[in-house]
């Protein structure tokens, strides 16, 4: 065993090479490349997959989150200076969506075992300025949405799911993307459902929000040259929509492979220095990432690299310690800060071989 890549995107997409080429040719020969039948088809497919009424394709996952908050402002549900609760240990995109819209992020600590928002801590953070909760289904495991939904309903708060890493995860049979008032998805190439470029989508059951978003993503226009709001250009193009439609057909099968690898890791890794992730239920986790914790994280990463195993850190610096958010650098969030010191993401993908998985386990157990 010479090398285990963290993620082999080339081979992941080569599994569906002919179908992807057929989709490309179909778009090429159509002569229609923006806002056409491929987009409509994918939006309908993905809405059905998530169990919601509406799906709105946009340019990327960050735009998905930004546009939902922007739409709620247009609809009078949010205003400048309102607070949105966000997990402190998320990727910075979740926070950027809030600040980009002139709203205030309120950082809440996660549950240290699951890495997801701790519902008990959400309630403690609510003030009279709190207007929404933004749960992030981190690493592929859906948050405790029944509890979060209950808190939101009690305090009359909006819920915007960040489902960028959780395509297909569910609790009580309800999919990621169907729990909130809206949800933002990313189809960045490395995601479980990945495009061959930037791409994103929003899901919702709110028809007014759907209509507002369709205008906002297209220059504030439902009808060409008739602009009802000051919108933006954030459209999922025909090619990416067609490629995503191909890959959506295979998503559940790929997820099962990820779950099998994760199960092997969970059963096989036996090292007192390594803390394994907590899984709430099989259906709740789609294993976008397999994230372990280790107090000697940097030494472990170096050791794995010397053995040909590529790993990544998601994420080395929490948002409140980033230079971009100097105004929050003073905050003390010990659980989040410790997590960012300890976490290490192991290789996991639908094209990993059994031999590679066993090799990773053996090398880890010898650390």
XYZ file of N, CA and C in Angstrom, residues 266-360:
285
model
N -15.188 2.654 12.734
C -15.705 2.688 14.103
C -15.418 1.382 14.852
N -15.490 0.283 14.131
C -15.229 -1.023 14.758
C -13.737 -1.338 14.850
N -12.984 -0.869 13.851
C -11.594 -1.302 13.733
C -10.568 -0.439 14.442
N -10.847 0.867 14.577
C -9.863 1.764 15.191
C -9.909 1.584 16.712
N -8.809 1.092 17.237
C -8.708 0.828 18.680
C -7.399 1.413 19.202
N -7.451 2.684 19.532
C -6.264 3.380 20.019
C -6.724 4.392 21.064
N -6.213 4.288 22.259
C -6.656 5.146 23.361
C -6.394 6.628 23.115
N -5.501 6.935 22.189
C -5.191 8.331 21.892
C -6.199 8.961 20.927
N -7.055 8.119 20.347
C -7.970 8.587 19.300
C -9.413 8.507 19.785
N -10.124 9.642 19.674
C -11.539 9.702 20.033
C -12.368 9.633 18.751
N -13.228 8.615 18.672
C -14.047 8.409 17.478
C -15.315 9.256 17.534
N -15.887 9.572 16.375
C -17.102 10.403 16.361
C -18.316 9.652 16.906
N -19.218 10.416 17.508
C -20.461 9.856 18.037
C -21.519 9.867 16.928
N -22.192 8.724 16.763
C -23.236 8.614 15.741
C -24.580 8.449 16.441
N -25.516 9.341 16.119
C -26.836 9.289 16.754
C -27.638 8.114 16.226
N -27.671 7.969 14.891
C -28.351 6.832 14.259
C -27.771 6.660 12.860
N -27.938 5.481 12.294
C -27.351 5.196 10.972
C -27.859 6.155 9.910
N -29.164 6.435 9.911
C -29.740 7.274 8.852
C -29.411 8.752 9.035
N -28.961 9.126 10.253
C -28.706 10.552 10.522
C -27.363 11.024 9.972
N -26.492 10.072 9.569
C -25.128 10.434 9.168
C -24.833 9.912 7.758
N -24.368 10.803 6.885
C -23.994 10.391 5.524
C -22.485 10.451 5.318
N -21.734 10.744 6.388
C -20.279 10.645 6.391
C -19.615 11.426 5.255
N -19.997 12.700 5.151
C -19.239 13.575 4.243
C -17.774 13.571 4.666
N -17.560 13.605 5.974
C -16.211 13.518 6.527
C -16.222 12.538 7.701
N -15.124 11.811 7.874
C -14.949 10.984 9.070
C -13.910 11.692 9.928
N -14.385 12.325 11.004
C -13.539 13.217 11.802
C -13.257 12.603 13.168
N -11.984 12.380 13.445
C -11.555 11.900 14.750
C -10.979 13.055 15.546
N -10.789 12.835 16.855
C -10.088 13.811 17.683
C -8.882 13.137 18.328
N -7.797 13.894 18.416
C -6.580 13.373 19.022
C -5.808 14.541 19.653
N -5.465 14.436 20.950
C -4.700 15.509 21.590
C -3.342 15.747 20.922
N -2.818 14.704 20.260
C -1.545 14.822 19.533
C -1.814 14.887 18.026
N -2.805 15.721 17.664
C -3.288 15.772 16.279
C -2.177 15.999 15.247
N -1.335 16.987 15.486
C -0.311 17.325 14.494
C 0.706 16.197 14.329
N 1.054 15.562 15.432
C 1.979 14.420 15.360
C 1.321 13.259 14.628
N 0.033 13.051 14.881
C -0.705 11.974 14.206
C -0.793 12.242 12.706
N -1.085 13.482 12.322
C -1.180 13.812 10.901
C 0.152 13.590 10.196
N 1.244 13.995 10.844
C 2.583 13.802 10.281
C 2.905 12.315 10.137
N 2.560 11.534 11.153
C 2.787 10.081 11.142
C 2.008 9.410 9.998
N 0.759 9.813 9.821
C -0.055 9.246 8.741
C 0.509 9.626 7.376
N 0.952 10.865 7.241
C 1.532 11.320 5.973
C 2.779 10.513 5.613
N 3.618 10.225 6.630
C 4.826 9.418 6.384
C 4.476 8.005 5.936
N 3.279 7.560 6.306
C 2.808 6.236 5.892
C 1.943 6.286 4.626
N 1.939 7.446 3.968
C 1.235 7.571 2.689
C -0.255 7.825 2.794
N -0.728 8.209 3.986
C -2.163 8.449 4.180
C -2.401 9.952 4.289
N -3.154 10.486 3.336
C -3.433 11.921 3.295
C -4.641 12.241 4.176
N -4.494 13.229 5.048
C -5.597 13.685 5.892
C -5.735 15.199 5.763
N -6.866 15.729 6.225
C -7.092 17.175 6.233
C -7.637 17.585 7.600
N -7.560 18.879 7.889
C -8.103 19.414 9.132
C -9.304 20.296 8.792
N -10.485 19.890 9.274
C -11.709 20.676 9.088
C -12.219 21.124 10.470
N -11.828 22.242 10.956
C -11.138 23.356 10.321
C -10.092 23.815 11.329
N -8.943 24.313 10.911
C -7.885 24.645 11.856
C -8.173 25.861 12.739
N -8.955 26.828 12.211
C -9.222 28.063 12.965
C -10.733 28.323 12.976
N -11.344 28.450 14.157
C -12.786 28.727 14.201
C -13.093 30.146 13.719
N -14.308 30.394 13.239
C -14.646 31.718 12.693
C -14.362 32.877 13.649
N -14.643 32.698 14.943
C -14.490 33.831 15.869
C -13.020 34.160 16.148
N -12.095 33.320 15.665
C -10.662 33.609 15.812
C -10.019 34.029 14.483
N -10.826 34.171 13.443
C -10.314 34.585 12.144
C -10.051 36.091 12.117
N -9.067 36.490 11.317
C -8.754 37.920 11.170
C -9.947 38.693 10.611
N -10.725 38.032 9.754
C -11.892 38.681 9.149
C -12.916 39.111 10.193
N -12.920 38.417 11.334
C -13.878 38.725 12.397
C -13.153 39.167 13.674
N -12.322 40.189 13.511
C -11.541 40.708 14.648
C -12.428 41.120 15.827
N -13.634 41.581 15.511
C -14.527 42.052 16.573
C -14.971 40.921 17.503
N -14.747 39.652 17.071
C -15.134 38.519 17.906
C -13.924 37.757 18.460
N -12.710 38.226 18.152
C -11.499 37.513 18.576
C -11.397 37.370 20.094
N -12.048 38.273 20.827
C -11.955 38.245 22.290
C -12.813 37.136 22.906
N -13.741 36.590 22.151
C -14.661 35.585 22.706
C -13.912 34.346 23.173
N -14.377 33.782 24.272
C -13.832 32.528 24.775
C -14.885 31.435 24.591
N -14.594 30.509 23.684
C -15.501 29.386 23.402
C -14.678 28.107 23.505
N -14.463 27.622 24.721
C -13.470 26.570 24.965
C -13.736 25.246 24.257
N -14.997 24.836 24.159
C -15.288 23.554 23.489
C -14.903 23.655 22.016
N -15.359 24.724 21.381
C -15.030 24.963 19.966
C -13.520 25.037 19.755
N -12.844 25.804 20.586
C -11.404 26.009 20.405
C -10.627 24.705 20.595
N -11.081 23.867 21.519
C -10.426 22.573 21.724
C -10.671 21.646 20.544
N -11.895 21.653 20.034
C -12.222 20.835 18.863
C -11.312 21.184 17.686
N -11.123 22.474 17.457
C -10.305 22.898 16.319
C -8.826 22.548 16.508
N -8.414 22.340 17.734
C -7.039 21.900 18.010
C -6.873 20.394 17.806
N -7.972 19.646 17.943
C -7.898 18.176 18.018
C -8.329 17.444 16.751
N -9.182 18.062 15.923
C -9.843 17.297 14.865
C -8.919 16.954 13.697
N -9.171 15.786 13.125
C -8.450 15.327 11.937
C -9.407 14.489 11.098
N -9.478 14.795 9.802
C -10.390 14.083 8.901
C -9.649 12.989 8.144
N -10.167 11.769 8.274
C -9.573 10.614 7.599
C -10.138 10.460 6.195
N -9.437 9.764 5.304
C -9.988 9.512 3.969
C -11.289 8.711 4.050
N -12.283 9.141 3.301
C -13.522 8.369 3.158
C -14.179 8.798 1.848
N -14.475 7.846 0.994
C -15.111 8.176 -0.284
C -15.661 6.899 -0.923
N -16.554 7.040 -1.901
C -17.159 5.873 -2.548
C -16.188 5.049 -3.405
N -14.946 5.531 -3.575
C -13.993 4.751 -4.388
C -12.838 4.203 -3.556
N -12.918 4.330 -2.242
C -11.891 3.696 -1.397
C -12.047 2.180 -1.443
N -10.923 1.480 -1.511
C -10.970 0.019 -1.517
C -10.932 -0.516 -0.081
N -11.351 -1.764 0.081
C -11.296 -2.405 1.400
C -9.867 -2.451 1.919
N -8.930 -2.679 1.002
C -7.520 -2.745 1.387
C -7.051 -1.400 1.934
N -7.475 -0.318 1.300
C -7.106 1.018 1.774
C -7.680 1.292 3.165
N -8.933 0.917 3.359
C -9.581 1.132 4.649
C -8.850 0.351 5.747
N -8.553 -0.912 5.479
C -7.860 -1.747 6.478
C -6.458 -1.207 6.760
N -5.827 -0.668 5.737
C -4.486 -0.092 5.906
C -4.541 1.126 6.831
N -5.512 1.994 6.591
C -5.672 3.183 7.443
C -5.896 2.763 8.890
